[in-house]
JSON list of C-alpha atoms in Angstrom, two decimals:
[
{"chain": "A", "resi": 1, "resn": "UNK", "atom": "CA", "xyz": [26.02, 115.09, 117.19]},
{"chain": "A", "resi": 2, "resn": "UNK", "atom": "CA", "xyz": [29.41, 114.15, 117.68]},
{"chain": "A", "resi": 3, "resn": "UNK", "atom": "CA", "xyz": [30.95, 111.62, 115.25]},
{"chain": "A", "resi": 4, "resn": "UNK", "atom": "CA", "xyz": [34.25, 109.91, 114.60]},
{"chain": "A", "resi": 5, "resn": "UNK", "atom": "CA", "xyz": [35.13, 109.62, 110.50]},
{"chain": "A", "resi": 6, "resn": "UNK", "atom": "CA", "xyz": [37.55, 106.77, 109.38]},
{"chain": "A", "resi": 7, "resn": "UNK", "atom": "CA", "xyz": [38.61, 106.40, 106.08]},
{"chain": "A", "resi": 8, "resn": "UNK", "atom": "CA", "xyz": [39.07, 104.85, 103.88]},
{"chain": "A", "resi": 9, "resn": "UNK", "atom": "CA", "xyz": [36.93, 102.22, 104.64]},
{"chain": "A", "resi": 10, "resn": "UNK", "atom": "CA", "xyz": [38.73, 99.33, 102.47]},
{"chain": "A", "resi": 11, "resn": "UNK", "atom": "CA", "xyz": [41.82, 99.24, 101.20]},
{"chain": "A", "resi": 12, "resn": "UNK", "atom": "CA", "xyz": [43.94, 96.58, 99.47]},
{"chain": "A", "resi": 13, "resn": "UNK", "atom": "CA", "xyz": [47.83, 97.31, 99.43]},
{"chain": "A", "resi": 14, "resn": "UNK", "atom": "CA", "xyz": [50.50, 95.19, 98.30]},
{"chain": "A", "resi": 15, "resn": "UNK", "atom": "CA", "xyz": [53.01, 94.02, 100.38]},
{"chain": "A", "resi": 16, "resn": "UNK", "atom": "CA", "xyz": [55.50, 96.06, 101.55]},
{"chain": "A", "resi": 17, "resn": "UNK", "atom": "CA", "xyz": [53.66, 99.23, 101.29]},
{"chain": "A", "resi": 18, "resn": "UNK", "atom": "CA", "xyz": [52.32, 101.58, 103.82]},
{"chain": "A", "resi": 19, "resn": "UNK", "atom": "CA", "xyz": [49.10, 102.59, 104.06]},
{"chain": "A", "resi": 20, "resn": "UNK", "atom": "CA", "xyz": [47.69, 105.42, 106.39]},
{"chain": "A", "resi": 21, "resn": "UNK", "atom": "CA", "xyz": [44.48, 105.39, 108.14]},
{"chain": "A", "resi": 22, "resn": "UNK", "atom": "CA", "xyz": [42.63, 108.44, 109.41]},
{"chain": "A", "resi": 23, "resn": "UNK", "atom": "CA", "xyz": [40.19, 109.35, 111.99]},
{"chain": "A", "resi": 24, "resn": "UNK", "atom": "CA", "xyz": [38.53, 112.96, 112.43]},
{"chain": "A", "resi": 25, "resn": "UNK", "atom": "CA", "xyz": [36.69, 113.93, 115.27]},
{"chain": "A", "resi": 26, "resn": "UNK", "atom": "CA", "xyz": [33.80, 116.00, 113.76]},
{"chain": "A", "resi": 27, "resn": "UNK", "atom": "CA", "xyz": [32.09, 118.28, 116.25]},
{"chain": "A", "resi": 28, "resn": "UNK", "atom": "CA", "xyz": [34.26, 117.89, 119.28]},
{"chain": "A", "resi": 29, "resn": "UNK", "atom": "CA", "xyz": [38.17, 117.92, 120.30]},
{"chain": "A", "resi": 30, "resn": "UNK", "atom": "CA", "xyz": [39.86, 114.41, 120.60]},
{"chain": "A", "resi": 31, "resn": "UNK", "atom": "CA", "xyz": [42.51, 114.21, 122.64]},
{"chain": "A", "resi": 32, "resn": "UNK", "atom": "CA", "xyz": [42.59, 110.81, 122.61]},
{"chain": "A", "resi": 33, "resn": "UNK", "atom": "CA", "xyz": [42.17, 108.61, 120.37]},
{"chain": "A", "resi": 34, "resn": "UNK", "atom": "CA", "xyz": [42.24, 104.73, 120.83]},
{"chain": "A", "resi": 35, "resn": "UNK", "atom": "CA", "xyz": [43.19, 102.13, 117.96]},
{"chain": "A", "resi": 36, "resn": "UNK", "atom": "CA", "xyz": [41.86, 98.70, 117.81]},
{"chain": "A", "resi": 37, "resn": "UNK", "atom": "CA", "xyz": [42.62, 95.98, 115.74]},
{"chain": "A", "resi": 38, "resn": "UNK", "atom": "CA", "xyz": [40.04, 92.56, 114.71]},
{"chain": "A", "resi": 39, "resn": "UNK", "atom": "CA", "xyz": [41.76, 89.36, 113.61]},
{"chain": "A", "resi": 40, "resn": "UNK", "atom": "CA", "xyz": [40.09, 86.95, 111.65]},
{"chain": "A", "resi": 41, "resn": "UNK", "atom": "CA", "xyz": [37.51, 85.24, 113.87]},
{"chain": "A", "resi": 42, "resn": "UNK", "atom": "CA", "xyz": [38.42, 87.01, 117.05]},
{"chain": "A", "resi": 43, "resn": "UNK", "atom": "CA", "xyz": [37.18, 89.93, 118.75]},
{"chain": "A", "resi": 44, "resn": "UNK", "atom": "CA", "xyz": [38.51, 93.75, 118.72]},
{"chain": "A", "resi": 45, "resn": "UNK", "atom": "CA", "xyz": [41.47, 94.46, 120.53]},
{"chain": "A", "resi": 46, "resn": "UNK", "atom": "CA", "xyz": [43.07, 97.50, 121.69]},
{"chain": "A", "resi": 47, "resn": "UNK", "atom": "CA", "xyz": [46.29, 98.54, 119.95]},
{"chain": "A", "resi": 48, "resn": "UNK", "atom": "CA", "xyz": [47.61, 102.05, 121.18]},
{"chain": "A", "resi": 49, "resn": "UNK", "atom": "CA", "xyz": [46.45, 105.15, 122.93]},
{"chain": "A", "resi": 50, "resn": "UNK", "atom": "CA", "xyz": [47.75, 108.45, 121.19]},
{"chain": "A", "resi": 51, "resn": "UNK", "atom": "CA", "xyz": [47.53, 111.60, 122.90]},
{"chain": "A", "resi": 52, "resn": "UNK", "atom": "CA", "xyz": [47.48, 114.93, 121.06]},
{"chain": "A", "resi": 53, "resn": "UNK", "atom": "CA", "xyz": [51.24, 116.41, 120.98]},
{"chain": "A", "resi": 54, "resn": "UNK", "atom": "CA", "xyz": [52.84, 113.37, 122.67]},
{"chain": "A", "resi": 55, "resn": "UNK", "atom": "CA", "xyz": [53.75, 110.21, 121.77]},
{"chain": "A", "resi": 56, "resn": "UNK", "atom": "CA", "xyz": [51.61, 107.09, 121.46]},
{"chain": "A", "resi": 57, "resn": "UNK", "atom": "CA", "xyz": [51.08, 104.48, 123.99]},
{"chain": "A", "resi": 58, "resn": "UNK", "atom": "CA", "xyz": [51.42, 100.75, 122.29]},
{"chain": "A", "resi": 59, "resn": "UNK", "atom": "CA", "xyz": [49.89, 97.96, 124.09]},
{"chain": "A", "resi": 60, "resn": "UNK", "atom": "CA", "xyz": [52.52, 94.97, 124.96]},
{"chain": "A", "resi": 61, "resn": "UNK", "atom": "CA", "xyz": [52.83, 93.15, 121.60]},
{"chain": "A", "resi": 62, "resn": "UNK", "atom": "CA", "xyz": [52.21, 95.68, 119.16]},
{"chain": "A", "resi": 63, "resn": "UNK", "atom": "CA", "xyz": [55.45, 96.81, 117.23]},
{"chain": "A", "resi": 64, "resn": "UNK", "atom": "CA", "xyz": [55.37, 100.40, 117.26]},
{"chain": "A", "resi": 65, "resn": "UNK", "atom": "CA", "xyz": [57.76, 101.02, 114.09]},
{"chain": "A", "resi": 66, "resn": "UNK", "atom": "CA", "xyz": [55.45, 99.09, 112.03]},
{"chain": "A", "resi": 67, "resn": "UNK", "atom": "CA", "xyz": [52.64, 100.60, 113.08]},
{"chain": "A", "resi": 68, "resn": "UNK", "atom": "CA", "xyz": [53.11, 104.47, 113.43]},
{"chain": "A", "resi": 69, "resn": "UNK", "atom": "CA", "xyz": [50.56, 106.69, 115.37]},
{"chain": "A", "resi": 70, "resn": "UNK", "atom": "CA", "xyz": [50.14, 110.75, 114.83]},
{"chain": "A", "resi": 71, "resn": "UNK", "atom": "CA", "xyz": [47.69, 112.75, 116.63]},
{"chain": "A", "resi": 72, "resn": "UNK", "atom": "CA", "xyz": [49.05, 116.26, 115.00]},
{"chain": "A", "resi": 73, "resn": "UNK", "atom": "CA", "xyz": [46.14, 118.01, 116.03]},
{"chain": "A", "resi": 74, "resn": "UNK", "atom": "CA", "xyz": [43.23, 117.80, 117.93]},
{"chain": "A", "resi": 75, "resn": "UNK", "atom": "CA", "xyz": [40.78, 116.90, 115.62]},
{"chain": "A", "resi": 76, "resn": "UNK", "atom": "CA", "xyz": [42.94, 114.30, 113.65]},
{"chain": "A", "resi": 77, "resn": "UNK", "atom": "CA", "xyz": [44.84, 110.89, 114.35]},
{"chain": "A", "resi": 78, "resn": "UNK", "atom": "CA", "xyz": [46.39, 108.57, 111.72]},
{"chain": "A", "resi": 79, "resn": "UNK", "atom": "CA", "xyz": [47.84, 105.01, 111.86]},
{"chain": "A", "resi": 80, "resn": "UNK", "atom": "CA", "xyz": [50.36, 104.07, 109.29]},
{"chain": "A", "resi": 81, "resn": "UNK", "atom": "CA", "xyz": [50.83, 100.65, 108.73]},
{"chain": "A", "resi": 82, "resn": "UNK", "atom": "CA", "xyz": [54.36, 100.23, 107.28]},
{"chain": "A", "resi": 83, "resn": "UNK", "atom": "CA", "xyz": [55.69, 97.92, 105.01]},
{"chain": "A", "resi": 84, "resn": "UNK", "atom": "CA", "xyz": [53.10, 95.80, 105.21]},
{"chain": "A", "resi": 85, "resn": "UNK", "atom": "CA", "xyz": [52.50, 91.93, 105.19]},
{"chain": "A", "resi": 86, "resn": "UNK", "atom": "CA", "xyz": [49.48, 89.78, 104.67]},
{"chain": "A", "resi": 87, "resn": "UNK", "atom": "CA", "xyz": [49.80, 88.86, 108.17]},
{"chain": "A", "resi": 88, "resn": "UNK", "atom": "CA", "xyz": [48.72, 92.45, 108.88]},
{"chain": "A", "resi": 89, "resn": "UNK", "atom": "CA", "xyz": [45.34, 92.29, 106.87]},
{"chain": "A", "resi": 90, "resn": "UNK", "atom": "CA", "xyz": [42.50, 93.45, 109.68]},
{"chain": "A", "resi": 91, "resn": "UNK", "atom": "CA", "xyz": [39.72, 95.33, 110.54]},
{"chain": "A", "resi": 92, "resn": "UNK", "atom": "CA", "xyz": [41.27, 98.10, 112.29]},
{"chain": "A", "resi": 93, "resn": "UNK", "atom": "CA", "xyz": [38.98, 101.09, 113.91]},
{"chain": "A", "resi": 94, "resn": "UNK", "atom": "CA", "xyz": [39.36, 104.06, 115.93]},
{"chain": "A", "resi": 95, "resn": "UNK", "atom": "CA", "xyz": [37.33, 105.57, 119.01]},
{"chain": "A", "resi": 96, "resn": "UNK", "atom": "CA", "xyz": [37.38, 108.82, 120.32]},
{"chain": "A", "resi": 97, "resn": "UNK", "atom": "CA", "xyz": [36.56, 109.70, 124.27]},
{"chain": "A", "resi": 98, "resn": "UNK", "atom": "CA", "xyz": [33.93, 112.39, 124.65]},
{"chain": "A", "resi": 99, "resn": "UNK", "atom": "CA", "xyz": [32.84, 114.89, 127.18]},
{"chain": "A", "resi": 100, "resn": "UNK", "atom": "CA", "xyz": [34.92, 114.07, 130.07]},
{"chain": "A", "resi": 101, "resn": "UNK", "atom": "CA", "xyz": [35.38, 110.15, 128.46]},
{"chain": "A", "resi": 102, "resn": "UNK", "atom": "CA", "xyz": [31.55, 110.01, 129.43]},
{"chain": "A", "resi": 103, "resn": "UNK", "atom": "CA", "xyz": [31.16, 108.09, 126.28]},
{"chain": "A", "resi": 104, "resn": "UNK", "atom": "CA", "xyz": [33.10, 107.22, 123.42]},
{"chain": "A", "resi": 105, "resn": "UNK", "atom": "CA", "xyz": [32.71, 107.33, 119.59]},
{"chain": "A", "resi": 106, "resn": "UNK", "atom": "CA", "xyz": [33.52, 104.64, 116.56]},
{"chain": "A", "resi": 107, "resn": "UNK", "atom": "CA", "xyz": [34.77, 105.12, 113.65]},
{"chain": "A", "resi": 108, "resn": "UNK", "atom": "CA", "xyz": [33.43, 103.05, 110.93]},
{"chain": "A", "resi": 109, "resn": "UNK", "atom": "CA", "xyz": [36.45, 100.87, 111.07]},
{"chain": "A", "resi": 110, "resn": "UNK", "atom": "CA", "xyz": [39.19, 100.29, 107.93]},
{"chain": "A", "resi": 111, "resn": "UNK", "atom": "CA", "xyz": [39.60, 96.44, 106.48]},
{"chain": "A", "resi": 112, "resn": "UNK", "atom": "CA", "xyz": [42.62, 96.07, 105.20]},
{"chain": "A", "resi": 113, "resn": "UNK", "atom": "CA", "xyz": [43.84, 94.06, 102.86]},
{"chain": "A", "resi": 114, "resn": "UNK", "atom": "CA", "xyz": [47.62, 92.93, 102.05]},
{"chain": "A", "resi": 115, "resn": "UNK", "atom": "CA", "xyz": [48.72, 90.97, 99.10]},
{"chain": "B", "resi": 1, "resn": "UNK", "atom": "CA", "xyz": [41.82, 94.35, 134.24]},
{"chain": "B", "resi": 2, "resn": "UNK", "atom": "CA", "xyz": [38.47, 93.93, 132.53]},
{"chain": "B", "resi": 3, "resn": "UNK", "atom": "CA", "xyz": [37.11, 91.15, 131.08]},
{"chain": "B", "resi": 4, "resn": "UNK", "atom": "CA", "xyz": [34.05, 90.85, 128.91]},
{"chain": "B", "resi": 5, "resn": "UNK", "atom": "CA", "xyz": [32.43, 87.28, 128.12]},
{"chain": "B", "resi": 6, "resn": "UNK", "atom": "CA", "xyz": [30.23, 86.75, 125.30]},
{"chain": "B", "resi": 7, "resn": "UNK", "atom": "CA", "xyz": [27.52, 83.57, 125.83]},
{"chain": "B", "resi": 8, "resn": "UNK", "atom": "CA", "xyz": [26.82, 81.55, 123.49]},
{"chain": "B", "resi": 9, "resn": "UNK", "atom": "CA", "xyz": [29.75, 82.02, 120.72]},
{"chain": "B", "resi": 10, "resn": "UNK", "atom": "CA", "xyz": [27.54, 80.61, 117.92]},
{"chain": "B", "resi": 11, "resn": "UNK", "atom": "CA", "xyz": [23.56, 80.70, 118.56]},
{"chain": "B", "resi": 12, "resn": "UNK", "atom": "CA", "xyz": [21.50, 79.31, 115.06]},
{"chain": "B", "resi": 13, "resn": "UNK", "atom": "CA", "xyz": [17.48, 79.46, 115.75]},
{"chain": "B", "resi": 14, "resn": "UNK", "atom": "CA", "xyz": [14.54, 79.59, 112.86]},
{"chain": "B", "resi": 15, "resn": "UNK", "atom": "CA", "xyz": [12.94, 82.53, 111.66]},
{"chain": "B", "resi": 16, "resn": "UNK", "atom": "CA", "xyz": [10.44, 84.08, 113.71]},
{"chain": "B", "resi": 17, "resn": "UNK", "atom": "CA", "xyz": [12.01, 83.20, 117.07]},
{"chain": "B", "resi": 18, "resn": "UNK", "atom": "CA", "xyz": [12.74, 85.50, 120.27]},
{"chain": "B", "resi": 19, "resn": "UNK", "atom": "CA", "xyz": [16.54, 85.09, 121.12]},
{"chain": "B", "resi": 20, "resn": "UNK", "atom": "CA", "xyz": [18.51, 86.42, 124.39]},
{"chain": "B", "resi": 21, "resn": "UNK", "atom": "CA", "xyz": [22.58, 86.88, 123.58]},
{"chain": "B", "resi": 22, "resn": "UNK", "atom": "CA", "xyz": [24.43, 87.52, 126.84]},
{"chain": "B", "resi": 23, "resn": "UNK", "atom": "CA", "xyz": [27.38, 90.01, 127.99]},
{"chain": "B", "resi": 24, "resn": "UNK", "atom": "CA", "xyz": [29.02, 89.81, 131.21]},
{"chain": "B", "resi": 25, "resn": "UNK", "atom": "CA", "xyz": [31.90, 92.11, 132.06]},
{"chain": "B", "resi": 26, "resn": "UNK", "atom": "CA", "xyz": [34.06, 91.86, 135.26]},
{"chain": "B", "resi": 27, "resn": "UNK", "atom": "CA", "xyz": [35.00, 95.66, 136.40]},
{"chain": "B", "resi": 28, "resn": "UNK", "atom": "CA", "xyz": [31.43, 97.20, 137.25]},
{"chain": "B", "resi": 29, "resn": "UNK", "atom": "CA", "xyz": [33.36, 100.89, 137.60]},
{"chain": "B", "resi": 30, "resn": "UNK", "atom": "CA", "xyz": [32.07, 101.33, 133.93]},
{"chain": "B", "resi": 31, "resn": "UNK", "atom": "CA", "xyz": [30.76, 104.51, 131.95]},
{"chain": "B", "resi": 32, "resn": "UNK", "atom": "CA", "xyz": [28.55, 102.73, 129.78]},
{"chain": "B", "resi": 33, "resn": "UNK", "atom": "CA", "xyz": [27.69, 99.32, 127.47]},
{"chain": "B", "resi": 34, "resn": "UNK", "atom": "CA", "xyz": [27.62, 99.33, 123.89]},
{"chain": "B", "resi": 35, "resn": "UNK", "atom": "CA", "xyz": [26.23, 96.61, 121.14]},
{"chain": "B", "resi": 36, "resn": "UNK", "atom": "CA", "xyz": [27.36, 96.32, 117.99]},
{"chain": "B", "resi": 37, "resn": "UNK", "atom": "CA", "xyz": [26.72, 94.65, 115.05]},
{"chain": "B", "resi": 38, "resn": "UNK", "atom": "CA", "xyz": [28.71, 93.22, 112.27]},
{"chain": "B", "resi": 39, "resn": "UNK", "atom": "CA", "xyz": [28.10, 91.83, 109.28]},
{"chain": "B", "resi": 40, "resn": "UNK", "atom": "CA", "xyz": [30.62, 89.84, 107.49]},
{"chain": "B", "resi": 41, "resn": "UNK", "atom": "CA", "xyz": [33.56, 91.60, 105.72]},
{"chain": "B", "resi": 42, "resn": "UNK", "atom": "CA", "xyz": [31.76, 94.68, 107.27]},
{"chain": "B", "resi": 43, "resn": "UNK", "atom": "CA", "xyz": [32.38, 97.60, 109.99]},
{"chain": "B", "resi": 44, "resn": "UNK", "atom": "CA", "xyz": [30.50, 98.17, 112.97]},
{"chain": "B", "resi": 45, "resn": "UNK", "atom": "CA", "xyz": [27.00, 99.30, 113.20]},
{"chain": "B", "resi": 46, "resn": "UNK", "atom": "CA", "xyz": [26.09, 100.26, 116.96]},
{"chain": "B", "resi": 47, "resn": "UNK", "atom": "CA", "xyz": [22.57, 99.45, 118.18]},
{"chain": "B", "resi": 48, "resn": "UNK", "atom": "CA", "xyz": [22.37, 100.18, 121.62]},
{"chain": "B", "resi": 49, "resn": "UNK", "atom": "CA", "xyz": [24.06, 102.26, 124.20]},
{"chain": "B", "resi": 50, "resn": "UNK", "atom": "CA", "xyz": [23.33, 101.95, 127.56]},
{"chain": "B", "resi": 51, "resn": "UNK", "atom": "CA", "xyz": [24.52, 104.33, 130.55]},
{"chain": "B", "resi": 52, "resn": "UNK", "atom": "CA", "xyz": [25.60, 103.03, 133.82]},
{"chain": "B", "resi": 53, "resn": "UNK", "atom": "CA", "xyz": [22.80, 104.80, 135.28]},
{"chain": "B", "resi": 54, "resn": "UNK", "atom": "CA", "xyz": [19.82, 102.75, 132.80]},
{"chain": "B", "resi": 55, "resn": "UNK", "atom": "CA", "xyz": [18.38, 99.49, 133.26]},
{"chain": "B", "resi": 56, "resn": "UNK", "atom": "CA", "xyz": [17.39, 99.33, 129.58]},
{"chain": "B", "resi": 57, "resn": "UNK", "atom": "CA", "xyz": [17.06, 100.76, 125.93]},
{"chain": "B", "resi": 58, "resn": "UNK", "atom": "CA", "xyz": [14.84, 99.93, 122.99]},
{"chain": "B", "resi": 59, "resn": "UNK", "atom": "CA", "xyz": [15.34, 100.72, 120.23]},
{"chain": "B", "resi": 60, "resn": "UNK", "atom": "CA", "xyz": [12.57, 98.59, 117.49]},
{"chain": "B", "resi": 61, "resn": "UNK", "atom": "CA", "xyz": [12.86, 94.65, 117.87]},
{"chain": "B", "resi": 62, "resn": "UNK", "atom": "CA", "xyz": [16.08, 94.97, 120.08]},
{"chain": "B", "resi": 63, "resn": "UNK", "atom": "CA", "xyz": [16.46, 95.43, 123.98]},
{"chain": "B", "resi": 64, "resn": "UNK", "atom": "CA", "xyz": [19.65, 95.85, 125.58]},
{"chain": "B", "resi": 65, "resn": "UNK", "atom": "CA", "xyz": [19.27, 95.45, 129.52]},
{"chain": "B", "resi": 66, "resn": "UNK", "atom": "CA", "xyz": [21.93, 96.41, 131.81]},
{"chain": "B", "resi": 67, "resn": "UNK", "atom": "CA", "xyz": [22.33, 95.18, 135.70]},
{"chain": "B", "resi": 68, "resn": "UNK", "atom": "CA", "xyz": [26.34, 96.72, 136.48]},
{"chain": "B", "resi": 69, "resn": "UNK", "atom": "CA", "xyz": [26.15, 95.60, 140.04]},
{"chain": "B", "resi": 70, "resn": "UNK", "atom": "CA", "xyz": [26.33, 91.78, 139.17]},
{"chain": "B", "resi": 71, "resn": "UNK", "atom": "CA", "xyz": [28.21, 92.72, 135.36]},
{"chain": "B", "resi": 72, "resn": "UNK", "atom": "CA", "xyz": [25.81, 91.40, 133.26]},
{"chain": "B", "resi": 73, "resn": "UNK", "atom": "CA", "xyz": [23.72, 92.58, 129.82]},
{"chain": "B", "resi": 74, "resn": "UNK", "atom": "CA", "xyz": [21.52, 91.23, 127.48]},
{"chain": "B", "resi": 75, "resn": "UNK", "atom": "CA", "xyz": [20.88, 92.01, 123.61]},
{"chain": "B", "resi": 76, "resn": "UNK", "atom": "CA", "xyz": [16.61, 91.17, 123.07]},
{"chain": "B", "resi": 77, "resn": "UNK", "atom": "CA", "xyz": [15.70, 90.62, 119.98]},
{"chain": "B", "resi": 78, "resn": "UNK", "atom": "CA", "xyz": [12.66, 90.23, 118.74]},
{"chain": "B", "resi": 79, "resn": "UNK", "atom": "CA", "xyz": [10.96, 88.24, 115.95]},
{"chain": "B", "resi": 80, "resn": "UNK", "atom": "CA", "xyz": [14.07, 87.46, 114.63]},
{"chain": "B", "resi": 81, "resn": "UNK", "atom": "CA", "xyz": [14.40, 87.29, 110.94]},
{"chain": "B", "resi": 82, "resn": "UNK", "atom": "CA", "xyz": [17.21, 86.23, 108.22]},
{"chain": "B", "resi": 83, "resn": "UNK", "atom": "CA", "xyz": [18.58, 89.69, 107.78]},
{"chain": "B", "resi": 84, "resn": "UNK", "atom": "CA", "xyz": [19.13, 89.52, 111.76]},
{"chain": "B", "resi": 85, "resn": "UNK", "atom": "CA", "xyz": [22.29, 87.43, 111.13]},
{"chain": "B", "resi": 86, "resn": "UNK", "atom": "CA", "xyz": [25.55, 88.66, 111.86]},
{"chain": "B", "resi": 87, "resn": "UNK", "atom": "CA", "xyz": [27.85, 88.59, 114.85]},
{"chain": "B", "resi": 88, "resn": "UNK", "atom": "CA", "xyz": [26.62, 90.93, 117.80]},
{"chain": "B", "resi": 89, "resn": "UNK", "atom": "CA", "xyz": [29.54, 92.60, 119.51]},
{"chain": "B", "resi": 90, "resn": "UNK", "atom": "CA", "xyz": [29.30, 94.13, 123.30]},
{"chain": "B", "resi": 91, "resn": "UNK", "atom": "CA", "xyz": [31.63, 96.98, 124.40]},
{"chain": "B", "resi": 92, "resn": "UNK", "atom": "CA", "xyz": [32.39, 97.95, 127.97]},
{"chain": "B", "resi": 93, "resn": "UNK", "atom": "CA", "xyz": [33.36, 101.15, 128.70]},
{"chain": "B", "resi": 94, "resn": "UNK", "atom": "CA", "xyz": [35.71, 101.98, 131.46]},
{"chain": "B", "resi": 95, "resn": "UNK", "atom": "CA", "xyz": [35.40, 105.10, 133.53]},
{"chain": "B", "resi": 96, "resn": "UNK", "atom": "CA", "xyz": [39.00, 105.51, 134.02]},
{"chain": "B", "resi": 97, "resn": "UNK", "atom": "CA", "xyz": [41.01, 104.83, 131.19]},
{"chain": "B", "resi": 98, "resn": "UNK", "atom": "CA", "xyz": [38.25, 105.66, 128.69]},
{"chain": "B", "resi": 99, "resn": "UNK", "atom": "CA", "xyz": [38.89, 102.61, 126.93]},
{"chain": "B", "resi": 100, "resn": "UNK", "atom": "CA", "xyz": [36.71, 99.94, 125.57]},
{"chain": "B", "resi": 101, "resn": "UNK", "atom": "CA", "xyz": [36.63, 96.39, 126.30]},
{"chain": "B", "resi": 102, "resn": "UNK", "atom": "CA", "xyz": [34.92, 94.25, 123.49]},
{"chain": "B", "resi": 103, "resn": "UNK", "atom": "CA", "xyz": [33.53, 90.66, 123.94]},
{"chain": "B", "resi": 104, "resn": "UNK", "atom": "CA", "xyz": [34.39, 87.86, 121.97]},
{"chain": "B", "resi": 105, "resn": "UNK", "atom": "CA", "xyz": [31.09, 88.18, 120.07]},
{"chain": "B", "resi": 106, "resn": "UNK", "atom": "CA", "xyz": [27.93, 85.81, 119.15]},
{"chain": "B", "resi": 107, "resn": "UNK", "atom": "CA", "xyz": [27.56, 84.84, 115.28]},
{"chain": "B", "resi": 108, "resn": "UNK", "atom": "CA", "xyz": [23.55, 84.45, 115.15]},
{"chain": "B", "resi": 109, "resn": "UNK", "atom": "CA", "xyz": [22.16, 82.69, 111.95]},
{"chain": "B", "resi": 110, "resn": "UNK", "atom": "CA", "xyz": [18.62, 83.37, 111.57]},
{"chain": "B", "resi": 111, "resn": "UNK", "atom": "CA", "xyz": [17.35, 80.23, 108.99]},
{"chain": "B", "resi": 112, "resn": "UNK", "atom": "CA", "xyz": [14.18, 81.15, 106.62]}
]
């Protein structure tokens, strides 16, 4: 069946490095793929849309040079987190619409770690 | 805009018991509802889907019921037991946007 696959799955960074986080469609196209981010204690929230060939759409409040979207192909979407900080340690995890955005598919999320 | 409301935040209750945790979502125009569980430090572990178009799913202890006309689910569980503690996530689907809409979540402690 159709599955999402994030990795890695934990990461600890120190601060002021980037770190990229993937997310493959396996079995189906993804067009779109959605980011989310958790806080500490709060629920998930959406972070940006990115479309396949175009640019990514960033929810108000999200800085879109820290945190850089690619969806190169149509099977494959990554989310760079540059330079980070502590403050940007979080669960962050991907979903993919499928057939028709009848449904939609997690990835097994990424908990990130700066220190 | 949708909204999704998680009741109670925090729910404790001795091993053994039956326990009900609530969804509500405001936007009915949805494609499905998903649970989730997480476990501390951890991802998310789906339990549940349900389509617009069911009233329920079972799947072992759990049952996820779904009425979209008045925006409401529940998460069923069973005979709870210790390993049953986590926080249980819902996730609305849109039809439009094909976004999802997550709840704040209920952390359930199940006590030996």
């Amino acid at each position: 069946g159709a599955v999402v696959s994030q990795h890695p799955s934990r990461v600890i960074c120190k601060s002021g490095t980037s770190v990229k986080i993937e997310c493959r469609s396996l079995d189906f196209q993804a067009t779109t793929m959605f980011w989310y981010r958790q806080f500490p204690k709060q629920s998930l929230m959406l972070m940006a849309t990115s479309n396949e060939g175009s640019k990514a759409t960033y929810e108000q409040g999200v800085e879109k040079d820290k945190f850089l979207i690619n969806h190169a192909s149509l099977t494959l979407s990554t989310l760079t987190v540059t330079s980070a900080h502590p403050e940007d340690s979080s669960f962050y995890i991907c979903s993919a619409p499928f057939q028709g955005y009848t449904e939609a598919f997690f990835g097994q999320g990424t908990r990130l770690t700066v220190v | 805009k949708q909204e999704v409301t998680q009741i109670p935040a925090a729910l404790s209750v001795p091993e053994g018991e039956n326990l009900v945790l609530n969804c509500s979502f405001t936007d009915s125009a949805i494609y499905n509802l998903q649970w989730f569980r997480q476990d501390p430090g951890k991802g998310l572990t789906s339990l549940l889907l349900i389509q617009s178009s069911q009233r329920e799913q079972t799947s072992g202890r759990l049952n996820a019921s779904l009425d979209k006309s008045s925006g409401r689910s529940t998460l069923y569980i069973a005979a709870s037991q210790p390993g049953d503690s986590a926080t249980y996530l819902c996730a609305v689907y849109n039809t439009n946007a094909g976004k999802s809409t997550f709840g704040d979540g209920t952390t359930l402690t199940v006590k030996p």
